[in-house]
Coordinates of C-alpha atoms and ligand atoms in Angstrom, one line a residue:
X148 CA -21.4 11.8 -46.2
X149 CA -21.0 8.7 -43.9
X150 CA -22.4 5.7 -44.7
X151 CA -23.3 3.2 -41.8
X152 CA -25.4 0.0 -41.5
X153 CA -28.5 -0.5 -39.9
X154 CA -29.9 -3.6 -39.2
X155 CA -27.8 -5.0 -42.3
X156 CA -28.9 -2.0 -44.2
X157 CA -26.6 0.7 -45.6
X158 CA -27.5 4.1 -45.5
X159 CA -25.7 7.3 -46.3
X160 CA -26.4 10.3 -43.8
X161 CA -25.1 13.9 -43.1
X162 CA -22.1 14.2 -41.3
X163 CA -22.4 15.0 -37.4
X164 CA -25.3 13.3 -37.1
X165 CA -25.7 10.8 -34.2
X166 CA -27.2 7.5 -34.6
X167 CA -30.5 8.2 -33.6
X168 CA -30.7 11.7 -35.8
X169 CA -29.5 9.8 -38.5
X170 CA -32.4 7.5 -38.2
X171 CA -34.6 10.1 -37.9
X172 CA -33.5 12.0 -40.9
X173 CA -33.9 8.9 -43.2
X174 CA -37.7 9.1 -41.8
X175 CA -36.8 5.5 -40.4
X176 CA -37.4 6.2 -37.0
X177 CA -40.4 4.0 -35.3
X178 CA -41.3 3.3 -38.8
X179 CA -38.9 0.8 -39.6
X180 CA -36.3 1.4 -37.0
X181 CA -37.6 1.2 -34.0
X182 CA -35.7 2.8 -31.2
X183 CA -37.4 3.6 -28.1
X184 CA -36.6 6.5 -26.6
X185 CA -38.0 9.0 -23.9
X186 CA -35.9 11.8 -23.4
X187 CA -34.6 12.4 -26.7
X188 CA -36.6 15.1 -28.8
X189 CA -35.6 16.4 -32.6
X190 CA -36.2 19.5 -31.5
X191 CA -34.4 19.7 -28.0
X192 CA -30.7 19.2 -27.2
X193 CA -29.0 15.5 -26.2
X194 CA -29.9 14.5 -22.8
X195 CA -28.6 11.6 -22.7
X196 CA -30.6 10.4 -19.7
X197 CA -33.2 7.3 -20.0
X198 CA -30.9 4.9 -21.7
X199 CA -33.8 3.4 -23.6
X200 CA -32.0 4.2 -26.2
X201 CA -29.2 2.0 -26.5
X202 CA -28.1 -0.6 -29.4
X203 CA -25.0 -2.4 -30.3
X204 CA -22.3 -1.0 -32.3
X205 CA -19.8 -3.3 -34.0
X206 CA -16.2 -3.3 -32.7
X207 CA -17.5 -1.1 -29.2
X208 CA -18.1 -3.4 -26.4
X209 CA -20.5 -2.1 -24.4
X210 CA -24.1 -1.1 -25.7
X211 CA -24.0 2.6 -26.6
X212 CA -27.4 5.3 -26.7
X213 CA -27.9 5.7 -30.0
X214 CA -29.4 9.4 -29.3
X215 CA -25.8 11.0 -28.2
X216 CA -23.3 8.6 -30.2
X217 CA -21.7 10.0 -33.1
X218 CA -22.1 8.4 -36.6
X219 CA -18.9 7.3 -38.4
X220 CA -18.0 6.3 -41.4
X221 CA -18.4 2.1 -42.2
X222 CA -20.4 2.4 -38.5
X223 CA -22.4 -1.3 -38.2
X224 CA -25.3 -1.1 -35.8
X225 CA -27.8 -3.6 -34.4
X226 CA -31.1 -2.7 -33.2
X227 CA -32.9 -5.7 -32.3
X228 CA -30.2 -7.8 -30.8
X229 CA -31.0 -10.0 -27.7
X230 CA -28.8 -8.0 -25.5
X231 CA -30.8 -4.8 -26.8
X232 CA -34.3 -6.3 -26.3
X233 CA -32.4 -7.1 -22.3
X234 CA -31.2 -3.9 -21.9
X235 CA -34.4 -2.2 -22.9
X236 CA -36.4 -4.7 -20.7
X237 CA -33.8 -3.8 -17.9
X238 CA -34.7 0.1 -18.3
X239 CA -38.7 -0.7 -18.6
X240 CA -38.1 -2.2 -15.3
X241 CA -37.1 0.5 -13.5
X242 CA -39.0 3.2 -14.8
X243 CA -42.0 0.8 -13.7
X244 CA -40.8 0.2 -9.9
X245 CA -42.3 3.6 -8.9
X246 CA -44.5 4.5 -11.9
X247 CA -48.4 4.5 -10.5
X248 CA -50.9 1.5 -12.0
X249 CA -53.4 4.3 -13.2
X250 CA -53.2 4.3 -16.6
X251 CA -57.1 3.5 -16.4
X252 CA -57.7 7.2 -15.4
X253 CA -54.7 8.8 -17.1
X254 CA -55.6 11.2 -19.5
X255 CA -52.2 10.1 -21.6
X256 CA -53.5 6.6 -22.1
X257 CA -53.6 5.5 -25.7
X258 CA -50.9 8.1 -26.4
X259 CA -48.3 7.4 -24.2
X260 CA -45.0 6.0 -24.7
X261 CA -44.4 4.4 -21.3
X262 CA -47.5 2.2 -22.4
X263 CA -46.6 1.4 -25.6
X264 CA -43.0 0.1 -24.7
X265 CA -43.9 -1.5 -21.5
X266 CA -46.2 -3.2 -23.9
X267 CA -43.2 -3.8 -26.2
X268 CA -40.3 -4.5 -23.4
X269 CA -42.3 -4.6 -20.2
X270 CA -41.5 -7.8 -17.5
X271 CA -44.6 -9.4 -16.9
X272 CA -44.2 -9.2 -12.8
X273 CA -42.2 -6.6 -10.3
X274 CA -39.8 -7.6 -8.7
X275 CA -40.2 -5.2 -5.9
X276 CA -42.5 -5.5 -2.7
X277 CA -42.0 -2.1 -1.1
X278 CA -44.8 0.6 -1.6
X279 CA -44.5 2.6 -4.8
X280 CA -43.1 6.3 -4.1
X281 CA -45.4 8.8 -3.2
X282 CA -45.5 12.2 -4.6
X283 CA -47.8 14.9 -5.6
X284 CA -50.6 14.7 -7.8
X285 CA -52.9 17.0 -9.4
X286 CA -50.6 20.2 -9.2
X287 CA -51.1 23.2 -11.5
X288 CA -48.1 24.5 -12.8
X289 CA -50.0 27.5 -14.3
X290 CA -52.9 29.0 -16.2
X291 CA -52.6 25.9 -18.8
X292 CA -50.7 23.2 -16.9
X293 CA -51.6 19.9 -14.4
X294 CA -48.8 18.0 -13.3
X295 CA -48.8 14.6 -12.0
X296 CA -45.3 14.4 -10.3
X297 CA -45.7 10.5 -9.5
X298 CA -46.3 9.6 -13.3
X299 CA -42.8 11.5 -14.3
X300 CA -40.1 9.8 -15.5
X301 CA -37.7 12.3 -15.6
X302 CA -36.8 12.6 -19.0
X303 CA -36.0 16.3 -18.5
X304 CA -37.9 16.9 -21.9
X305 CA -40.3 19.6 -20.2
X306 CA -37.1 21.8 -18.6
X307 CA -34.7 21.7 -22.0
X308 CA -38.1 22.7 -23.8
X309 CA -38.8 25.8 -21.2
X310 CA -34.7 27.2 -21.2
X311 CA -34.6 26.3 -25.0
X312 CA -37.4 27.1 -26.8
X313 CA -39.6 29.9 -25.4
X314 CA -36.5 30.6 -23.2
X315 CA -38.2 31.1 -19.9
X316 CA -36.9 28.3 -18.0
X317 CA -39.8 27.6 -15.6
X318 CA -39.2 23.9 -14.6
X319 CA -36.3 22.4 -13.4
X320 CA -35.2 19.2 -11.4
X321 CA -35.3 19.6 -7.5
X322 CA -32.9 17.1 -5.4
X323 CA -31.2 13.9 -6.5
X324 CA -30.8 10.5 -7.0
X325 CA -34.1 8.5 -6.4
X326 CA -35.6 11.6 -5.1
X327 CA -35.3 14.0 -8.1
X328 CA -38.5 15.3 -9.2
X329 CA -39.8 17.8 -11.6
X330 CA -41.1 21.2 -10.2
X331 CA -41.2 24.7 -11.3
X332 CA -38.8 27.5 -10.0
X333 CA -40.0 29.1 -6.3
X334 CA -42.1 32.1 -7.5
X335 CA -42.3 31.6 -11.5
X336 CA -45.2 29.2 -12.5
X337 CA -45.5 27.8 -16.0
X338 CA -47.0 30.7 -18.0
X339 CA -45.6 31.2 -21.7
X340 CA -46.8 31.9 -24.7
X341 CA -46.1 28.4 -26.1
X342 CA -46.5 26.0 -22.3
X343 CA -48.6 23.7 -23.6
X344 CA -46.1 22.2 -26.0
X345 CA -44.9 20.6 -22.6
X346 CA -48.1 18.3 -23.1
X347 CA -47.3 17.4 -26.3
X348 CA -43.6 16.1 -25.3
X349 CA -44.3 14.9 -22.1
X350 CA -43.8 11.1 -22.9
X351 CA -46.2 9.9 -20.5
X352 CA -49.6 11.2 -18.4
X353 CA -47.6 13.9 -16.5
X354 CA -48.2 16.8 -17.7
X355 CA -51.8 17.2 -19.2
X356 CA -53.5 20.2 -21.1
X357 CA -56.4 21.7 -18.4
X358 CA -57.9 22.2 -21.2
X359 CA -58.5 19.1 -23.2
X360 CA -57.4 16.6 -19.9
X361 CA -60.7 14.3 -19.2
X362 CA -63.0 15.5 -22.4
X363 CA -62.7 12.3 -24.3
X364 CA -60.3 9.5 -24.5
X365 CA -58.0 9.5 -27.4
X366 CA -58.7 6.5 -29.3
X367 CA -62.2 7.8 -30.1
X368 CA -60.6 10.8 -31.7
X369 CA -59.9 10.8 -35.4
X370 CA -56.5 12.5 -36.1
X371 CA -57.0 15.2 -39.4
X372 CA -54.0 17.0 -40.8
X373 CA -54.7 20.6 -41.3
X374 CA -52.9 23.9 -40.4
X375 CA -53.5 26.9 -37.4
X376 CA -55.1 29.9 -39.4
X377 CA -54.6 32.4 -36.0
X378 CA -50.9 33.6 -38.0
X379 CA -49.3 34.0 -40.9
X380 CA -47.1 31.3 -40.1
X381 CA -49.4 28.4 -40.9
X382 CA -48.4 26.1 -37.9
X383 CA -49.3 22.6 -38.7
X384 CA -51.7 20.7 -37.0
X385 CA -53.7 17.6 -36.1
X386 CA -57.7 18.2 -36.0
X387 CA -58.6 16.1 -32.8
X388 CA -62.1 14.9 -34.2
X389 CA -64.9 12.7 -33.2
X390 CA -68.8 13.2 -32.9
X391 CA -68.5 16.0 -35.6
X392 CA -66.6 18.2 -32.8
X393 CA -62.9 19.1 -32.8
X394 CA -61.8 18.3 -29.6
X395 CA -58.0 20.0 -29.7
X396 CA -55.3 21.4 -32.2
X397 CA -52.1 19.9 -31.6
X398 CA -48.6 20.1 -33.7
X399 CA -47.9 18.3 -36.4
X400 CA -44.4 17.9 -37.4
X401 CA -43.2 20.2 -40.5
X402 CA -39.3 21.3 -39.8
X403 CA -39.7 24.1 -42.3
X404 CA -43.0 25.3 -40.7
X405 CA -43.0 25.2 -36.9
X406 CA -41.1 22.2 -36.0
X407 CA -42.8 20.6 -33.5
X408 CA -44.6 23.4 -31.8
X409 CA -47.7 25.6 -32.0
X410 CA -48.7 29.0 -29.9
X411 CA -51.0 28.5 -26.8
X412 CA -53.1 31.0 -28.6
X413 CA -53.2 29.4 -32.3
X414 CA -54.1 25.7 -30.3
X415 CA -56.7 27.4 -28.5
X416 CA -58.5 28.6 -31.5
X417 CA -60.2 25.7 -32.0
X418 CA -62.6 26.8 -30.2
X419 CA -63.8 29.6 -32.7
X420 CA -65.3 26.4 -35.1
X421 CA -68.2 25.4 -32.7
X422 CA -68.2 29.1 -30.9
X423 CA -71.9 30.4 -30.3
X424 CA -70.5 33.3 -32.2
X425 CA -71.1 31.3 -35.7
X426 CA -73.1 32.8 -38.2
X427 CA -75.4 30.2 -38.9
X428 CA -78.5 31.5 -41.0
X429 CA -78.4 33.9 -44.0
X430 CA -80.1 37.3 -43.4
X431 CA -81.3 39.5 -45.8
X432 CA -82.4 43.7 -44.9
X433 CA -86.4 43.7 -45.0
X434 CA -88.0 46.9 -45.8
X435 CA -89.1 47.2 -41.8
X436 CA -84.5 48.1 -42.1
X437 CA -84.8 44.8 -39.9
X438 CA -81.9 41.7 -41.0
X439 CA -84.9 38.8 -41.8
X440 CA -83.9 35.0 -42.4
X441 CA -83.8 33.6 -45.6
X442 CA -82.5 30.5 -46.9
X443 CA -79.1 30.9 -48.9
X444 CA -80.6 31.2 -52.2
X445 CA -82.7 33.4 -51.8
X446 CA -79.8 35.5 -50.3
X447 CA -77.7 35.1 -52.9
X448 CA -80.5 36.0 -55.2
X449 CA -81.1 39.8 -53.1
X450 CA -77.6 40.3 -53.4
X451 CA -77.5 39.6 -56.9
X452 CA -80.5 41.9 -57.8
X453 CA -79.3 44.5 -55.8
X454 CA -75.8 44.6 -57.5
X455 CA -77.7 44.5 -60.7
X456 CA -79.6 47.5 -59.9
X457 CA -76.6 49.4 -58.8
X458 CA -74.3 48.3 -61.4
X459 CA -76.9 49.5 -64.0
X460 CA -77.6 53.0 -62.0
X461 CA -73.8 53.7 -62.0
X462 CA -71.4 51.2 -63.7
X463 CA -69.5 48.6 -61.9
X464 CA -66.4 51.2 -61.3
X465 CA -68.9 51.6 -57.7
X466 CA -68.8 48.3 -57.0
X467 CA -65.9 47.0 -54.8
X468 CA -64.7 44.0 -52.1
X469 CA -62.4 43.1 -49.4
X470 CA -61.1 39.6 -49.3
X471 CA -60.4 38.0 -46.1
X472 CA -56.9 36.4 -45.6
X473 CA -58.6 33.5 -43.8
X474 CA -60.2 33.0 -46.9
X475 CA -58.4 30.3 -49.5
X476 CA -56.7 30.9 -52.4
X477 CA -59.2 28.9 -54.0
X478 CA -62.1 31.1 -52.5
X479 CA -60.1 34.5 -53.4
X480 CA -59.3 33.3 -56.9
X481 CA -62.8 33.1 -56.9
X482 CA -63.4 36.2 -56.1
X483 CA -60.7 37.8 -57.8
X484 CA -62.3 35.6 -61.3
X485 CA -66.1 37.5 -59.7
X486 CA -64.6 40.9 -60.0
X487 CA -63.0 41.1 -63.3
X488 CA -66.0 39.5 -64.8
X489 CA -67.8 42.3 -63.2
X490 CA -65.5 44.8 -64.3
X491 CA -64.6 46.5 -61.7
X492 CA -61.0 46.5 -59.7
X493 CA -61.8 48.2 -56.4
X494 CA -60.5 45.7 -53.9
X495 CA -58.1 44.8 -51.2
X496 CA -57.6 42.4 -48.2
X497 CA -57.7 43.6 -44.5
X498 CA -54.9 41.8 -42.5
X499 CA -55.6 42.6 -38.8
X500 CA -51.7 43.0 -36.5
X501 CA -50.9 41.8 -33.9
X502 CA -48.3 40.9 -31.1
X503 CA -45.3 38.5 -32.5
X504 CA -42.7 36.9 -31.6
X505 CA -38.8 35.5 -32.7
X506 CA -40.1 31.9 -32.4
X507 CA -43.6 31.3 -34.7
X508 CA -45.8 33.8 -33.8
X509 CA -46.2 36.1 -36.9
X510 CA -47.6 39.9 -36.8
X511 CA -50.0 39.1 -39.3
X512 CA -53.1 37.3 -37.4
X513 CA -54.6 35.5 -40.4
X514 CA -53.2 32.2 -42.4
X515 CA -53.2 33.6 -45.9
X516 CA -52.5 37.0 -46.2
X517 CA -49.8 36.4 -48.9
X518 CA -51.7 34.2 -50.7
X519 CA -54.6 37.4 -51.2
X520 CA -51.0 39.3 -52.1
X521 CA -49.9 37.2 -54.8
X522 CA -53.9 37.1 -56.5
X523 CA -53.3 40.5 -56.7
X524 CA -55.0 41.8 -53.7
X525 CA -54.0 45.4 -52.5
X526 CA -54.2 47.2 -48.8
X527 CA -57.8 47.5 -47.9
X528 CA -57.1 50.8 -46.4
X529 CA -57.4 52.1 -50.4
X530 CA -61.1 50.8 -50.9
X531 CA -61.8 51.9 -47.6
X532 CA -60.5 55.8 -48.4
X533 CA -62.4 55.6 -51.4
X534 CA -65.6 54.4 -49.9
X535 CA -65.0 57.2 -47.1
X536 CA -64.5 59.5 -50.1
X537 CA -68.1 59.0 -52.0
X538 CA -66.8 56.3 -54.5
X539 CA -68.3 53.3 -53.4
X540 CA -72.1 52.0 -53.3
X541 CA -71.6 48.6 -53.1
X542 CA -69.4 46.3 -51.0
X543 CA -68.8 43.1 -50.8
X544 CA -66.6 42.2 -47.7
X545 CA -65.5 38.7 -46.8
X546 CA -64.8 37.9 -43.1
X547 CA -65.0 41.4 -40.9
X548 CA -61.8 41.8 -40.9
X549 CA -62.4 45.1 -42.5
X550 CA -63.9 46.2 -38.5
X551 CA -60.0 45.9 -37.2
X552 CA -59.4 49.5 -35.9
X553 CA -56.6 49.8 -38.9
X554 CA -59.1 50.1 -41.5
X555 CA -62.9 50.7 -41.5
X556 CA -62.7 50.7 -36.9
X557 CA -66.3 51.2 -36.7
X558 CA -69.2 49.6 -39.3
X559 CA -70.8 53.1 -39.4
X560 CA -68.1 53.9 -41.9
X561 CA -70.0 51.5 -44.8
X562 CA -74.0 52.8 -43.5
X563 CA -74.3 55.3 -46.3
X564 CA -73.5 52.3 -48.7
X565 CA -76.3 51.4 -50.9
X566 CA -75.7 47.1 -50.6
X567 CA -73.1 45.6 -48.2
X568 CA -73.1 42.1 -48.8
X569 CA -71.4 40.0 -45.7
X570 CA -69.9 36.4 -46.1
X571 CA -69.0 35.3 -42.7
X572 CA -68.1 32.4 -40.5
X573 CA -68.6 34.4 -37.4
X574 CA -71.1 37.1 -36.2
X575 CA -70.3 40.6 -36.0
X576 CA -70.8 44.4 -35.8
X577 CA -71.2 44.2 -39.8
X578 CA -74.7 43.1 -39.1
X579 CA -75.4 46.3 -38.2
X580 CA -74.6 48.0 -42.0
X581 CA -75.4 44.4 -44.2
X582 CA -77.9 44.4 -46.9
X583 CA -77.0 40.5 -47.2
X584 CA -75.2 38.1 -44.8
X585 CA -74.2 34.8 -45.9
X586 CA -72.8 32.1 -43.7
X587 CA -69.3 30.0 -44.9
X588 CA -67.2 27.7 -43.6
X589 CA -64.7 27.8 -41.0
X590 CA -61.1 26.4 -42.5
X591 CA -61.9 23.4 -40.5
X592 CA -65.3 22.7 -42.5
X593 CA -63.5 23.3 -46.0
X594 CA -61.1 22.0 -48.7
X595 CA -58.2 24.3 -49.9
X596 CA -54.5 26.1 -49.9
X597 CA -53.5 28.7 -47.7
X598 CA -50.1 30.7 -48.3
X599 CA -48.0 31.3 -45.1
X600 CA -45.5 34.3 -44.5
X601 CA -42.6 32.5 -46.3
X602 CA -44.9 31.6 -49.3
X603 CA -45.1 28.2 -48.8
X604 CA -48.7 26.9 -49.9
X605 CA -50.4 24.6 -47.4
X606 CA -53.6 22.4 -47.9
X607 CA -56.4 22.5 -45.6
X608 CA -59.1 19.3 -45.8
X609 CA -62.9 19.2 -43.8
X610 CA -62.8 17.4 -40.5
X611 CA -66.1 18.5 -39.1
X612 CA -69.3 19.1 -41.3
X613 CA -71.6 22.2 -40.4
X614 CA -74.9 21.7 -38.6
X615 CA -76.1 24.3 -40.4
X616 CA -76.2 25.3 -44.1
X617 CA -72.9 26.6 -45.1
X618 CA -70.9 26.5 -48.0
X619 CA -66.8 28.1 -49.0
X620 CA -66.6 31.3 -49.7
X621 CA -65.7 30.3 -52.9
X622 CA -68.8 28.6 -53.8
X623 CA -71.2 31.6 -52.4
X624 CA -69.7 34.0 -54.6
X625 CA -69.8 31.5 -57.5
X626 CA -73.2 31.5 -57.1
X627 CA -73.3 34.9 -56.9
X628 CA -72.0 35.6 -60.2
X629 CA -74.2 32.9 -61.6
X630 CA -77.2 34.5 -60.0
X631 CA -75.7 38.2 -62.0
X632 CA -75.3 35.8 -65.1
X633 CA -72.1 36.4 -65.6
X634 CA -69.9 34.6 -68.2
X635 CA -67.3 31.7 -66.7
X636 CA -70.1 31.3 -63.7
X637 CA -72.6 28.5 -64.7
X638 CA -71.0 25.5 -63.8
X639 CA -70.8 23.9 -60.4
X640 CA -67.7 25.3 -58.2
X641 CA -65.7 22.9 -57.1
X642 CA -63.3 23.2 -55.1
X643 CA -60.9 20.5 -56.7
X644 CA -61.3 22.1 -60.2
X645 CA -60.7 25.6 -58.9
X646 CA -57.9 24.6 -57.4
X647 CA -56.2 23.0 -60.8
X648 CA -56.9 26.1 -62.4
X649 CA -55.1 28.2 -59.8
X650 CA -52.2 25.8 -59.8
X651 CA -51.7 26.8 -63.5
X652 CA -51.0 30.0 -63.4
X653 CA -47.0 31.2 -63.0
X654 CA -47.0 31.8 -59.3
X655 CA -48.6 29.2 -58.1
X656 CA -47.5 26.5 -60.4
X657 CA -47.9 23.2 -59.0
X658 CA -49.4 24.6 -55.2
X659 CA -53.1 23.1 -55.9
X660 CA -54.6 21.0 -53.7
X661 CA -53.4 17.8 -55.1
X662 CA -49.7 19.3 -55.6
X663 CA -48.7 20.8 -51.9
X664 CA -49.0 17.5 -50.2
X665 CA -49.3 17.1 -46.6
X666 CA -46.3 19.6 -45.9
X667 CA -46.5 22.6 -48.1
X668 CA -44.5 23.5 -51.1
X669 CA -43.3 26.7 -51.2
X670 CA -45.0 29.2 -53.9
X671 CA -42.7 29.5 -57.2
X672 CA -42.4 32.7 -57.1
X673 CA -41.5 32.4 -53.5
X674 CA -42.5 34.8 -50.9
X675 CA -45.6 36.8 -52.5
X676 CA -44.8 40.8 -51.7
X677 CA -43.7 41.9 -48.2
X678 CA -46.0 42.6 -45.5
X679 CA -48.5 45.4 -46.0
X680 CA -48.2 47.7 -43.1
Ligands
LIG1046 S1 -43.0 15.9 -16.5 FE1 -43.0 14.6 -18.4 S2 -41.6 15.8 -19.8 FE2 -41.2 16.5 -17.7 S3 -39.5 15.3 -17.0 FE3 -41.4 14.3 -16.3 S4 -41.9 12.8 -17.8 FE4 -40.4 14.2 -18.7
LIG1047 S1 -47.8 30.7 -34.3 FE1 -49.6 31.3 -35.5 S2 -50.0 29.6 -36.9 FE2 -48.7 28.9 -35.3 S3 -50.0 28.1 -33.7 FE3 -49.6 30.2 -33.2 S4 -51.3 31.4 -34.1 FE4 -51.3 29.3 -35.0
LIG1048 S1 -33.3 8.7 -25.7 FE1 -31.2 8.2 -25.6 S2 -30.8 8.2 -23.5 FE2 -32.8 8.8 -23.6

């Protein structure tokens, strides 16, 4: 392990390391250590190429880029020397000759890195009188893209990110010198599974999301850590909030989760929280065979009475459920806790597949299908042969899930069933067979832990409220088995305390709320049982 010096402080860091990865590893980096730098990515290999970068290295002459100098033992280096501050100032300089004055109408303003160290390192006037260079604005480089080919500063970041992480290499740098510029291959537009990451690295405003470019300028948007629930890979994510609205997804860093990168499809489904598809009134079966409003008590209550009835007719052994695996552990615990005190162990979780990939994108399309494994949740496919086979009346079924062609396909499959009781964030063909549907929260609109594929528990946290009544799934079916009087069920649930309680038993010791932190911590029992089907 080599030690070094940094600013007249020693550190110890991995071997092979360069200077600026070794900054970054001790978490130092721009928080403590602050070395600009555009083209370097922690993710992407060494460019090498915007020499913003560079400090002063005891016993080398010349300055050296921290991102692609090797760290040696008894290494001294200076960050904040005079001729550091100069060279950076030299660098700001001309990356400003040709940059365009429109950071007024940029969507990158208040997130973008040629602001903030111009603001650091800028020189107050140009020394240059000819005209800026012209060059294209307003391109699309595909379904997702808009590039702004006189803001780039060609860092290169967008072309190592296309050949090295999704491996399509779209983008590459046309001609030389002073009139290199960024463009996509002849005949092969931006259009993979994961381009919009080039937004997220982009340094400056030149490549913008059509999807969130112009909505809302960033500094009115509140920032809320939270995770993708479109895989089982649990990408973390930044809730773009303000006004009550999530605005966009983007990555959040977790190197043992997805780096720095997210799916096009997982940042997209943001837009299932405010989708007119939300279930946003419970609905109880009127004796017309019509679904009828009714406030969420007096749901809960129908439901209740009608598992009551059945339960006495025939014994619980004919009651059974499907979790959802975009449910929390918290809320399945609950459910799990619901069961048992009802006595009956008919139940499974549907886990709709899907396409997947080598890079995040997981076959499983919901966040916490190994969490519902490790509560003890089986295939759903076995409650719904047995409800095919006779020995079902009631069902409870959380999310509809269950409608995915690999298990029930088609809600006519549960009309013979006596109660179907429906918690949902979403509408659905299940209104078709429900006795009872019950609007919950979205993960966005909830506290709680959701198990990835690996087993690695992650915490969610509200960053929009409902405009409608809504609670967790957890709490609905708390009051559920309050409403059936059942023992363990009279208190408030609350999600905090629930959460404790899971965090006690074996397997998830230490993965509550409170315990996972901001990035995870892997289950103890490590990766819950393999994938179902
Ligand atoms: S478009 Fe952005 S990421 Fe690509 S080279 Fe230019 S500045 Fe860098
Ligand atoms: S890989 Fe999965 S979890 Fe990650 S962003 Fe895509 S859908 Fe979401
Ligand atoms: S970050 Fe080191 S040269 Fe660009």
């Amino acid at each position: 392990m080599p030690k070094l010096s940094i600013d007249g402080q020693e550190y110890e860091v991995a071997a092979g390391r360069t200077i600026l990865q070794a900054i970054d590893d001790l978490g130092l980096l721009m928080n403590g250590v602050d070395v600009p730098h555009y083209c370097w990515h922690p993710h992407l290999s060494i460019d090498g190429s915007c020499r913003l970068c560079q400090v002063e290295v005891e016993g080398i002459p010349k300055l050296q880029i921290a991102c692609n100098t090797p760290v040696k033992d008894g290494m001294v280096v200076h960050t904040t020397t005079d001729r550091v501050k100069r060279a950076r100032e030299g660098v700001m300089e001309l990356l400003l000759i040709n940059h365009p004055l429109d950071c007024p109408i940029c969507d990158q303003a208040g997130e973008c890195k040629l602001q903030d160290y111009a603001y650091d390192y800028g020189v107050p006037h140009a020394r240059t009188q000819e005209p800026r260079r012209a060059a294209k604005k307003g391109v699309e480089l595909g379904p997702t893209i808009m590039f702004d080919q006189e803001r780039c500063i060609l860092c290169r970041r967008c072309v190592r990110f296309c050949r090295e992480v999704p491996e399509t290499g779209e983008i590459g740098v046309f001609d030389r010198g002073d009139r290199s510029v960024i463009e996509t291959l002849p005949g092969m537009p931006l259009d993979n599974p994961y381009s919009m990451n080039v937004a997220d690295i982009c340094p400056v405003g030149a490549l913008t999301t059509k999807d969130f470019r112009f909505k809302i300028r960033v500094w009115f948007l509140e920032d809320v850590k939270g995770v993708c629930t479109g895989c089982a890979n649990g990408c973390n994510v930044f809730l773009g909030v303000a006004n009550n609205k999530v605005y966009r997804y983007v990555p959040r860093r977790n190197d043992a989760v997805n780096q720095t990168w997210m799916c096009d499809a997982g940042r997209m489904s943001y837009k299932q929280i405010g989708s007119e598809a939300r279930l946003k009134l419970a609905f109880v079966r009127g004796a017309n065979g019509l679904l009828e409003p009714a406030s969420t008590s007096a749901a809960i209550s129908v439901a209740a009475a009608r598992l009551r009835r059945v339960i006495d007719a025939k014994g619980p052994g004919v009651v059974a459920a499907v979790a959802s695996a975009h449910a929390t552990n918290e809320d399945l615990y609950t459910l799990r806790r619901l069961l048992e005190a009802l006595g009956t162990e008919t139940s499974g979780v549907a886990v709709p597949l899907g396409a997947h990939d080598d890079l995040l994108v997981k076959a499983e399309k919901v966040a916490n299908a190994a969490g519902a494994r490790a509560l003890g949740f089986g295939d759903a496919q076995a409650v719904v042969d047995r409800v095919r086979g006779g020995g079902v009346d009631a069902l409870i079924v959380l999310g509809h899930d269950l409608l995915d062609p690999g298990y029930a396909g088609d809600p006519s499959v549960l009309s013979h069933l006596d109660t179907v009781i429906v918690l949902d964030t979403h509408r659905s063909e299940l209104e078709r067979v429900a006795h009872v549907l019950l609007p919950v929260r979205h993960a966005a609109e909830k506290a709680g832990t959701l198990t990835n594929h690996s087993g690695r528990a992650q915490r969610i946290q509200p960053a929009v409220e409902p405009a409608w009544e809504a609670s967790a799934d957890g709490e609905i079916l708390a009051r559920l088995g309050a409403a059936l009087g059942l023992t363990g069920f009279d208190g408030k649930w609350d999600v905090r305390s629930v959460s404790r309680e899971l965090g006690a038993l074996p397997g998830f010791a230490g993965a509550d709320l409170a315990g996972v932190g901001d990035l995870g911590r892997p289950l103890s029992s490590g990766s819950p049982a393999g994938a179902l089907r």
